[in-house]
Coordinates of C-alpha atoms in Angstrom, one line a residue:
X279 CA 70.1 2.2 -31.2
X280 CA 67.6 4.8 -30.2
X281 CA 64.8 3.2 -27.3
X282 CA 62.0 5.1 -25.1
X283 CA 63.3 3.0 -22.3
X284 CA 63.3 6.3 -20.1
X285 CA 60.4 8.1 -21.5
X286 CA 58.1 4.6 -20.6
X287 CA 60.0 4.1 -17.2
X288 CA 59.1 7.6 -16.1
X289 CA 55.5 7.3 -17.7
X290 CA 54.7 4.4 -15.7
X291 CA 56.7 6.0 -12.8
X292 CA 59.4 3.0 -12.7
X293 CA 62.5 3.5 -10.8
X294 CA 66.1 1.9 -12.9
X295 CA 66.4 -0.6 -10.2
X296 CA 62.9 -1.2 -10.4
X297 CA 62.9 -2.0 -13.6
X298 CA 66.3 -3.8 -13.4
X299 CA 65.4 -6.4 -11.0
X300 CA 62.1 -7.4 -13.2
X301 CA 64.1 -8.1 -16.4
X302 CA 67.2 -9.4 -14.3
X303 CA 69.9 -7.3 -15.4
X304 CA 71.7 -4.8 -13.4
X305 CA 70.8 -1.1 -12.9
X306 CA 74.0 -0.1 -14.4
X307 CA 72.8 -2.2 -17.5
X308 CA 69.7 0.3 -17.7
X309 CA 71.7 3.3 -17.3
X310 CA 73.7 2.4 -20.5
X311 CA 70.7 1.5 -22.6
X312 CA 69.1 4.9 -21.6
X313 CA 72.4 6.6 -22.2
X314 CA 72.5 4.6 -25.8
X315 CA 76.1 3.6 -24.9
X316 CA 74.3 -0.1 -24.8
X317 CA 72.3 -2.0 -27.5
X318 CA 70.0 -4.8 -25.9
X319 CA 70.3 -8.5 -27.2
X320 CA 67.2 -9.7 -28.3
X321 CA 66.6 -11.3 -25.6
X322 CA 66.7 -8.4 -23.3
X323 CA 64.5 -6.4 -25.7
X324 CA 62.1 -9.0 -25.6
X325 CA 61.9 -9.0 -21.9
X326 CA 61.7 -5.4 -21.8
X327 CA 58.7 -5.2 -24.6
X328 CA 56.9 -7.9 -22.0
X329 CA 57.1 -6.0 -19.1
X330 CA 55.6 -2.7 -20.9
X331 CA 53.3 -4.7 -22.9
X332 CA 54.4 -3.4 -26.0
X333 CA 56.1 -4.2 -29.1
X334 CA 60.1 -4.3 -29.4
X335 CA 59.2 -2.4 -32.3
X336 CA 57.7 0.3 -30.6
X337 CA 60.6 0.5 -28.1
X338 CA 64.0 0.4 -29.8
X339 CA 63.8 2.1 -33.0
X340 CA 66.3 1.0 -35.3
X341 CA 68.2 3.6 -37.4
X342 CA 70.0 2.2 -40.1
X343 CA 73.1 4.5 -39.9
X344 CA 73.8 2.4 -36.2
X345 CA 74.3 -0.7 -38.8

């Protein structure tokens, strides 16, 4: 699944492990989502959206050929 994980990170000038340690996973764990090699749970994608104040929606945009 496709996100703007990096693109909002480096918007709002957010380091990986900065943005790791707020939604408790590891920095590794952003790396992969970045990369795409990683889908987040709902969960995570929910903490994510929180800490950018946005939708999941307008983070992770779901393609349906990753079905």
């Amino acid at each position: 699944m496709k996100n703007r994980i990096q693109e909002l990170r480096k918007m709002n000038k957010i380091t990986q492990n900065e943005l790791a340690d707020a939604v408790d996973v590891t920095r590794q764990t952003i790396i992969s989502l970045e990369s795409g090699r990683y889908n987040a749970s709902l969960f995570l994608a929910h903490k994510i959206a929180k800490f950018f104040q946005l939708t999941i929606e307008e983070i992770f945009i779901f393609d349906e050929e990753d079905d």
